Short mmCIF file of C-alpha atoms and ligand atoms in Angstrom, two decimals:
data_model
loop_
_atom_site.label_atom_id
_atom_site.label_comp_id
_atom_site.label_asym_id
_atom_site.label_seq_id
_atom_site.Cartn_x
_atom_site.Cartn_y
_atom_site.Cartn_z
CA UNK A 255 24.21 56.36 -17.74
CA UNK A 256 23.23 55.77 -14.12
CA UNK A 257 26.76 54.98 -12.99
CA UNK A 258 28.25 58.13 -14.58
CA UNK A 259 28.96 61.31 -12.61
CA UNK A 260 26.78 64.32 -13.40
CA UNK A 261 29.47 66.03 -15.52
CA UNK A 262 29.80 63.01 -17.78
CA UNK A 263 26.04 62.54 -17.95
CA UNK A 264 25.72 66.13 -19.18
CA UNK A 265 28.52 65.62 -21.70
CA UNK A 266 26.96 62.44 -23.03
CA UNK A 267 23.57 64.14 -23.35
CA UNK A 268 25.08 67.01 -25.38
CA UNK A 269 26.83 64.53 -27.68
CA UNK A 270 23.81 62.26 -28.07
CA UNK A 271 21.67 65.24 -29.05
CA UNK A 272 24.28 66.35 -31.60
CA UNK A 273 25.01 69.72 -30.01
CA UNK A 274 28.01 71.03 -31.95
CA UNK A 275 31.19 71.73 -30.04
CA UNK A 276 31.37 75.52 -29.91
CA UNK A 277 32.20 78.43 -27.66
CA UNK A 278 29.58 80.10 -25.51
CA UNK A 279 28.20 82.43 -28.19
CA UNK A 280 29.48 82.84 -31.72
CA UNK A 281 28.15 85.28 -34.32
CA UNK A 282 26.48 84.10 -37.49
CA UNK A 283 27.46 85.91 -40.69
CA UNK A 284 26.25 85.40 -44.24
CA UNK A 285 26.57 87.05 -47.64
CA UNK A 286 24.62 90.12 -46.51
CA UNK A 287 27.46 91.32 -44.26
CA UNK A 288 30.04 90.71 -47.02
CA UNK A 289 27.93 92.56 -49.60
CA UNK A 290 27.41 95.51 -47.25
CA UNK A 291 31.12 95.78 -46.38
CA UNK A 292 32.19 95.56 -50.05
CA UNK A 293 29.68 98.28 -50.92
CA UNK A 294 31.13 100.65 -48.31
CA UNK A 295 34.73 99.96 -49.36
CA UNK A 296 33.80 100.79 -52.95
CA UNK A 297 32.17 104.03 -51.82
CA UNK A 298 35.07 104.73 -49.41
CA UNK A 299 32.49 105.45 -46.73
CA UNK A 300 33.77 103.60 -43.69
CA UNK A 301 34.26 106.38 -41.13
CA UNK A 302 32.34 107.99 -38.30
CA UNK A 303 29.49 109.34 -40.39
CA UNK A 304 27.41 107.82 -43.14
CA UNK A 305 24.11 106.47 -44.33
CA UNK A 306 24.43 103.03 -42.77
CA UNK A 307 25.16 104.51 -39.37
CA UNK A 308 22.04 106.69 -39.66
CA UNK A 309 20.02 103.75 -40.94
CA UNK A 310 21.15 101.47 -38.16
CA UNK A 311 20.04 104.08 -35.66
CA UNK A 312 16.61 104.40 -37.32
CA UNK A 313 16.15 100.62 -37.56
CA UNK A 314 17.09 100.18 -33.89
CA UNK A 315 14.71 102.93 -32.90
CA UNK A 316 11.89 101.22 -34.81
CA UNK A 317 12.78 97.76 -33.54
CA UNK A 318 12.93 98.74 -29.86
CA UNK A 319 10.30 101.45 -30.12
CA UNK A 320 12.71 103.83 -28.42
CA UNK A 321 12.19 107.45 -29.43
CA UNK A 322 15.90 108.24 -29.56
CA UNK A 323 18.91 106.02 -30.15
CA UNK A 324 22.57 107.03 -30.07
CA UNK A 325 24.98 104.44 -31.46
CA UNK A 326 28.42 104.23 -29.87
CA UNK A 327 31.56 102.12 -29.94
CA UNK A 328 30.62 99.87 -27.00
CA UNK A 329 28.06 99.05 -24.35
CA UNK A 330 30.58 100.16 -21.74
CA UNK A 331 30.84 103.63 -23.35
CA UNK A 332 27.04 103.74 -23.37
CA UNK A 333 26.93 103.04 -19.62
CA UNK A 334 29.65 105.60 -18.92
CA UNK A 335 27.88 108.35 -20.86
CA UNK A 336 24.53 107.40 -19.34
CA UNK A 337 25.98 107.96 -15.87
CA UNK A 338 27.69 111.23 -16.89
CA UNK A 339 24.54 112.53 -18.51
CA UNK A 340 22.31 112.03 -15.48
CA UNK A 341 24.94 113.88 -13.44
CA UNK A 342 26.67 111.10 -11.49
CA UNK A 343 29.55 112.76 -9.69
CA UNK A 344 32.29 112.06 -7.19
CA UNK A 345 31.02 110.18 -4.10
CA UNK A 346 27.49 109.61 -5.41
CA UNK A 347 26.34 106.05 -4.87
CA UNK A 348 25.02 103.94 -7.75
CA UNK A 349 23.05 100.78 -6.94
CA UNK A 350 23.60 97.66 -9.04
CA UNK A 351 23.36 93.89 -8.64
CA UNK A 352 26.57 92.09 -7.69
CA UNK A 353 25.76 89.24 -10.07
CA UNK A 354 26.75 91.43 -12.97
CA UNK A 355 29.18 92.11 -15.77
CA UNK A 356 32.01 94.40 -14.62
CA UNK A 357 31.03 97.43 -16.76
CA UNK A 358 28.44 98.90 -14.35
CA UNK A 359 30.97 99.03 -11.52
CA UNK A 360 33.84 100.24 -13.71
CA UNK A 361 31.88 103.07 -15.32
CA UNK A 362 30.63 104.13 -11.87
CA UNK A 363 34.26 104.36 -10.78
CA UNK A 364 35.15 106.29 -13.99
CA UNK A 365 32.75 108.97 -12.65
CA UNK A 366 34.46 108.97 -9.23
CA UNK A 367 31.25 107.50 -7.81
CA UNK A 368 30.64 104.53 -5.52
CA UNK A 369 29.11 101.20 -6.58
CA UNK A 370 26.64 99.79 -4.05
CA UNK A 371 25.63 96.16 -4.47
CA UNK A 372 22.07 94.90 -4.13
CA UNK A 373 20.42 91.48 -4.11
CA UNK A 374 18.94 89.48 -6.99
CA UNK A 375 15.88 87.31 -7.28
CA UNK A 376 16.24 83.67 -8.31
CA UNK A 377 13.14 84.08 -10.49
CA UNK A 378 14.78 86.59 -12.84
CA UNK A 379 18.52 86.63 -11.95
CA UNK A 380 18.05 90.42 -11.86
CA UNK A 381 17.45 92.91 -9.02
CA UNK A 382 14.89 91.70 -6.47
CA UNK A 383 12.39 94.59 -6.14
CA UNK A 384 11.04 93.44 -2.76
CA UNK A 385 14.47 93.20 -1.18
CA UNK A 386 15.50 96.49 -2.79
CA UNK A 387 12.51 98.30 -1.32
CA UNK A 388 13.04 96.80 2.13
CA UNK A 389 16.74 97.69 2.06
CA UNK A 390 16.18 101.26 0.90
CA UNK A 391 13.46 101.79 3.51
CA UNK A 392 15.96 100.79 6.19
CA UNK A 393 19.15 102.53 5.14
CA UNK A 394 18.00 105.70 3.37
CA UNK A 395 16.09 108.91 3.90
CA UNK A 396 14.95 111.51 1.39
CA UNK A 397 16.45 114.92 2.12
CA UNK A 398 15.87 117.95 -0.17
CA UNK A 399 14.39 115.66 -2.83
CA UNK A 400 17.56 113.51 -2.84
CA UNK A 401 18.02 109.99 -1.52
CA UNK A 402 20.67 109.85 1.20
CA UNK A 403 22.37 106.75 2.58
CA UNK A 404 21.99 107.17 6.37
CA UNK A 405 25.05 104.98 7.00
CA UNK A 406 27.56 106.47 4.55
CA UNK A 407 25.90 109.94 4.39
CA UNK A 408 26.38 109.88 0.61
CA UNK A 409 23.71 110.56 -2.00
CA UNK A 410 22.25 107.56 -3.83
CA UNK A 411 21.55 108.81 -7.31
CA UNK A 412 20.75 105.84 -9.56
CA UNK A 413 20.15 102.14 -10.01
CA UNK A 414 21.65 100.24 -12.93
CA UNK A 415 19.36 97.29 -13.46
CA UNK A 416 20.69 94.34 -15.46
CA UNK A 417 18.54 92.07 -17.62
CA UNK A 418 20.69 89.01 -17.04
CA UNK A 419 21.49 86.78 -20.04
CA UNK A 420 18.61 88.47 -21.93
CA UNK A 421 15.93 87.70 -19.29
CA UNK A 422 13.78 90.52 -18.04
CA UNK A 423 14.02 91.77 -14.47
CA UNK A 424 10.76 92.74 -12.75
CA UNK A 425 11.29 96.05 -14.40
CA UNK A 426 7.94 97.74 -13.67
CA UNK A 427 8.21 97.09 -9.92
CA UNK A 428 11.83 98.27 -10.00
CA UNK A 429 10.83 101.42 -11.89
CA UNK A 430 8.16 102.16 -9.28
CA UNK A 431 10.73 101.90 -6.47
CA UNK A 432 13.16 104.20 -8.32
CA UNK A 433 10.39 106.75 -8.70
CA UNK A 434 9.36 106.50 -5.03
CA UNK A 435 12.96 106.89 -3.85
CA UNK A 436 13.76 109.58 -6.43
CA UNK A 437 16.62 107.84 -8.16
CA UNK A 438 17.37 107.42 -11.86
CA UNK A 439 16.83 104.05 -13.49
CA UNK A 440 19.39 102.94 -16.05
CA UNK A 441 18.70 99.61 -17.73
CA UNK A 442 21.66 97.54 -18.77
CA UNK A 443 19.97 95.75 -21.67
CA UNK A 444 23.37 94.89 -23.22
CA UNK A 445 22.29 91.26 -23.52
CA UNK A 446 18.62 91.87 -24.14
CA UNK A 447 18.06 93.00 -27.73
CA UNK A 448 14.86 91.21 -28.76
CA UNK A 449 13.61 90.75 -25.16
CA UNK A 450 10.36 92.19 -23.81
CA UNK A 451 8.47 92.75 -20.59
CA UNK A 452 4.70 92.96 -21.08
CA UNK A 453 5.34 93.47 -24.81
CA UNK A 454 7.59 96.47 -24.26
CA UNK A 455 11.21 96.20 -25.35
CA UNK A 456 13.74 96.09 -22.53
CA UNK A 457 15.89 99.18 -22.23
CA UNK A 458 12.91 101.49 -22.76
CA UNK A 459 11.58 101.56 -19.16
CA UNK A 460 14.29 103.61 -17.48
CA UNK A 461 15.48 107.14 -18.18
CA UNK A 462 18.24 105.48 -20.21
CA UNK A 463 18.74 101.95 -21.53
CA UNK A 464 21.91 100.59 -23.07
CA UNK A 465 22.63 97.84 -25.61
CA UNK A 466 25.86 96.09 -26.61
CA UNK A 467 26.79 94.83 -30.08
CA UNK A 468 29.94 93.11 -28.91
CA UNK A 469 30.89 90.12 -31.04
CA UNK A 470 29.25 87.67 -28.63
CA UNK A 471 25.87 89.43 -28.60
CA UNK A 472 22.72 88.38 -30.46
CA UNK A 473 23.29 91.15 -33.01
CA UNK A 474 26.87 92.27 -33.45
CA UNK A 475 28.62 95.19 -35.09
CA UNK A 476 31.87 93.44 -34.04
CA UNK A 477 32.18 96.08 -31.34
CA UNK A 478 29.53 98.62 -30.50
CA UNK A 479 26.78 99.81 -28.24
CA UNK A 480 23.77 102.10 -28.10
CA UNK A 481 21.81 104.31 -25.77
CA UNK A 482 18.01 104.19 -25.79
CA UNK A 483 16.05 107.11 -24.36
CA UNK A 484 12.80 108.98 -24.76
CA UNK A 485 14.54 112.30 -23.98
CA UNK A 486 15.95 114.39 -26.81
CA UNK A 487 18.00 116.33 -24.30
CA UNK A 488 19.69 113.16 -23.03
CA UNK A 489 20.23 111.81 -26.56
CA UNK A 490 21.78 115.09 -27.76
CA UNK A 491 24.04 115.31 -24.72
CA UNK A 492 25.24 111.73 -25.12
CA UNK A 493 25.91 112.21 -28.81
CA UNK A 494 27.93 115.34 -28.12
CA UNK A 495 29.96 113.75 -25.30
CA UNK A 496 30.70 110.74 -27.54
CA UNK A 497 32.00 113.07 -30.22
CA UNK A 498 34.65 114.80 -28.03
CA UNK A 499 32.09 117.49 -27.14
CA UNK A 500 32.70 119.16 -30.46
CA UNK A 501 30.26 121.94 -31.37
CA UNK A 502 28.44 121.16 -34.63
CA UNK A 503 30.19 123.09 -37.41
CA UNK A 504 30.95 122.12 -41.02
CA UNK A 505 34.69 122.70 -40.68
CA UNK A 506 35.73 124.43 -37.43
CA UNK A 507 36.87 122.72 -34.23
CA UNK A 508 35.36 124.16 -31.07
CA UNK A 509 35.06 122.06 -27.90
CA UNK A 510 32.86 123.24 -25.08
CA UNK A 511 33.20 120.44 -22.51
CA UNK A 512 35.41 117.48 -21.64
CA UNK A 513 34.44 114.88 -24.24
CA UNK A 514 35.18 111.31 -25.25
CA UNK A 515 35.89 109.51 -28.49
CA UNK A 516 33.13 106.92 -28.17
CA UNK A 517 31.88 107.15 -31.75
CA UNK A 518 31.14 104.09 -33.86
CA UNK A 519 31.71 103.83 -37.61
CA UNK A 520 29.73 103.36 -40.80
CA UNK A 521 31.64 100.08 -41.26
CA UNK A 522 30.51 98.70 -37.90
CA UNK A 523 26.95 99.82 -38.54
CA UNK A 524 26.76 98.24 -41.98
CA UNK A 525 27.49 94.90 -40.25
CA UNK A 526 24.86 95.80 -37.65
CA UNK A 527 22.29 96.46 -40.37
CA UNK A 528 22.94 93.06 -41.96
CA UNK A 529 22.69 91.39 -38.56
CA UNK A 530 19.53 93.25 -37.57
CA UNK A 531 17.83 92.13 -40.78
CA UNK A 532 18.22 88.55 -39.47
CA UNK A 533 17.15 89.12 -35.88
CA UNK A 534 13.84 87.26 -36.17
CA UNK A 535 15.66 84.24 -37.50
CA UNK A 536 18.19 84.46 -34.63
CA UNK A 537 15.40 84.74 -32.06
CA UNK A 538 13.48 81.80 -33.51
CA UNK A 539 16.56 79.59 -33.49
CA UNK A 540 17.55 80.56 -29.97
CA UNK A 541 14.06 79.80 -28.66
CA UNK A 542 14.19 76.45 -30.44
CA UNK A 543 17.55 75.73 -28.81
CA UNK A 544 16.04 76.54 -25.41
CA UNK A 545 13.28 73.97 -25.96
CA UNK A 546 15.87 71.47 -27.16
CA UNK A 547 18.01 71.89 -24.03
CA UNK A 548 14.89 71.84 -21.84
CA UNK A 549 13.83 68.49 -23.31
CA UNK A 550 17.34 67.04 -23.29
CA UNK A 551 17.77 67.68 -19.58
CA UNK A 552 14.16 67.14 -18.47
CA UNK A 553 15.00 63.82 -16.79
CA UNK A 554 17.88 65.25 -14.74
CA UNK A 555 16.59 65.88 -11.23
CA UNK A 556 19.68 67.75 -10.00
CA UNK A 557 19.44 70.62 -12.48
CA UNK A 558 17.07 72.65 -14.63
CA UNK A 559 17.23 74.91 -17.66
CA UNK A 560 16.36 78.52 -16.82
CA UNK A 561 13.10 79.70 -18.43
CA UNK A 562 11.95 83.22 -19.25
CA UNK A 563 10.38 84.98 -16.22
CA UNK A 564 6.66 85.71 -15.93
CA UNK A 565 5.17 88.42 -18.20
CA UNK A 566 8.30 88.51 -20.34
CA UNK A 567 9.62 87.20 -23.63
CA UNK A 568 13.34 86.46 -23.62
CA UNK A 569 15.75 86.49 -26.50
CA UNK A 570 17.46 83.49 -24.82
CA UNK A 571 20.80 85.09 -25.53
CA UNK A 572 22.42 82.51 -23.25
CA UNK A 573 21.05 79.12 -22.31
CA UNK A 574 21.46 78.69 -18.59
CA UNK A 575 21.62 75.49 -16.60
CA UNK A 576 20.89 75.88 -12.89
CA UNK A 577 22.04 73.26 -10.41
CA UNK A 578 19.31 72.56 -7.85
CA UNK A 579 21.85 72.76 -5.02
CA UNK A 580 24.81 75.17 -4.78
CA UNK A 581 28.15 73.38 -5.07
CA UNK A 582 31.28 75.06 -6.35
CA UNK A 583 33.02 71.71 -6.50
CA UNK A 584 30.37 70.14 -8.73
CA UNK A 585 30.05 73.32 -10.81
CA UNK A 586 33.79 73.37 -11.48
CA UNK A 587 33.82 69.67 -12.32
CA UNK A 588 31.06 70.13 -14.91
CA UNK A 589 32.75 73.21 -16.40
CA UNK A 590 36.08 71.37 -16.64
CA UNK A 591 34.62 68.29 -18.32
CA UNK A 592 32.56 70.30 -20.83
CA UNK A 593 35.43 72.65 -21.72
CA UNK A 594 37.95 69.81 -22.03
CA UNK A 595 35.57 68.21 -24.50
CA UNK A 596 35.08 71.28 -26.70
CA UNK A 597 31.89 72.71 -25.19
CA UNK A 598 32.54 76.32 -24.15
CA UNK A 599 30.37 76.29 -21.03
CA UNK A 600 30.84 79.27 -18.71
CA UNK A 601 30.12 80.12 -15.07
CA UNK A 602 28.55 83.43 -14.16
CA UNK A 603 30.93 86.40 -13.79
CA UNK A 604 33.02 86.87 -10.66
CA UNK A 605 30.58 88.50 -8.26
CA UNK A 606 31.31 92.22 -8.15
CA UNK A 607 31.50 92.43 -4.36
CA UNK A 608 34.25 89.78 -4.49
CA UNK A 609 36.39 91.62 -7.05
CA UNK A 610 39.50 92.85 -5.26
CA UNK A 611 39.14 96.54 -6.03
CA UNK A 612 35.38 96.48 -5.32
CA UNK A 613 35.41 94.69 -1.97
CA UNK A 614 35.39 97.91 0.05
CA UNK A 615 32.11 99.23 -1.37
CA UNK A 616 28.71 99.05 0.35
CA UNK A 617 26.43 96.07 -0.11
CA UNK A 618 23.27 94.53 1.18
CA UNK A 619 22.90 90.91 2.25
CA UNK A 620 23.81 88.94 -0.88
CA UNK A 621 22.76 85.42 0.10
CA UNK A 622 20.78 84.69 -3.07
CA UNK A 623 23.53 86.16 -5.25
CA UNK A 624 26.15 83.95 -3.57
CA UNK A 625 23.88 80.93 -3.82
CA UNK A 626 23.20 81.34 -7.56
CA UNK A 627 26.86 81.98 -8.37
CA UNK A 628 27.48 78.37 -7.29
CA UNK A 629 24.66 77.02 -9.45
CA UNK A 630 24.85 78.76 -12.85
CA UNK A 631 26.38 77.13 -15.92
CA UNK A 632 25.85 78.80 -19.28
CA UNK A 633 25.81 76.35 -22.16
CA UNK A 634 26.86 76.96 -25.78
CA UNK A 635 24.11 79.22 -27.06
CA UNK A 636 24.85 80.30 -30.66
CA UNK A 637 21.85 80.68 -32.93
CA UNK A 638 23.26 78.15 -35.43
CA UNK A 639 23.17 75.33 -32.85
C1 PLP B 703 25.55 92.95 -19.07
C2 PLP B 703 26.57 93.66 -19.87
N1 PLP B 703 26.74 94.99 -19.68
C3 PLP B 703 27.62 95.68 -20.39
C4 PLP B 703 28.39 95.08 -21.35
C5 PLP B 703 29.41 95.91 -22.04
O1 PLP B 703 29.29 95.91 -23.40
P1 PLP B 703 30.59 96.08 -24.34
O2 PLP B 703 31.32 94.78 -24.32
O3 PLP B 703 29.98 96.37 -25.68
O4 PLP B 703 31.38 97.20 -23.81
C6 PLP B 703 28.24 93.71 -21.59
C7 PLP B 703 28.99 92.97 -22.59
O5 PLP B 703 29.95 92.72 -22.97
C8 PLP B 703 27.31 92.98 -20.83
O6 PLP B 703 27.14 91.66 -21.01
#
């Protein structure tokens, strides 16, 4: 093994430990999903309303301990409506990490607003609260109860905080900063169903939290999302916007605002219910897989397996390998070898500040973000591994 390059050493280790060749994250279905779907087809109850949709909402609310849940057709829709509902408008700035899925930036642009990229911490892979505070203290002032960017003269209205790969950010410190600087906190907990910070479910710290049930998530409805909030007003507004802003009426059509068709269906939610009933099993298996990877790679001194941050419990949605030293060349070599051999390893997303149409937007110093983007390799992470 000594004479092999790192990519081949990793490959050999995966094979030796009988890790199945698979893509990055595949769903696990059983008879429960099939039974639920058959039941709904028989009842001809597959559409936008129904018992399973209501039940899924109730079960999610109980599971996350979120007072209100609105289920939608995607996590992206959930982010969009979250921003609309807190009043994000043209030219408002929305803070977000650059090491991020594209949806936070896109939905900010849907509102005509401006994404503004902030730095992450290597301990969590989420927003670094210390650097955020330092940055805001330098570039902003509070005027008429609103945070203003002294450089761009625009209002900074919100922070979208990502819990990366299911790991908790330092969410209480981040929440404190948002309060001090009078900005809304939206938690992108798309990847974090089943993850906690100090025993509180992620997505329930900010004014609004969002989840995704995309087919690669820990619990899937094939495609779907949800909003978590403790505010009835926010929940009602989001529900209405997602239902083309139609006024509640048994048969008449009256629209009182510009709305969206972001509804989910009873069919999607019946799959979600079946999946949610297995979440403890999924979480157990994913934690076991983490320990397996940790042990497998414990003798490698040039990399480590990312562990849940302090005070948190992760769902280990993705298993993340971190190279000790940043090297795009080595990273690409490992990704190529693993993928060519049937292991769907993935790098982190293209950094948002490097995306062509996002390059012009404001950003802080992103040294840590850049550094980690050259070190992260996500390994096959399905619960059945
Ligand atoms: C961090 C993050 N945010 C938002 C989303 C958007 O969710 P969806 O794919 O359901 O629109 C995803 C997932 O795909 C995600 O991983």
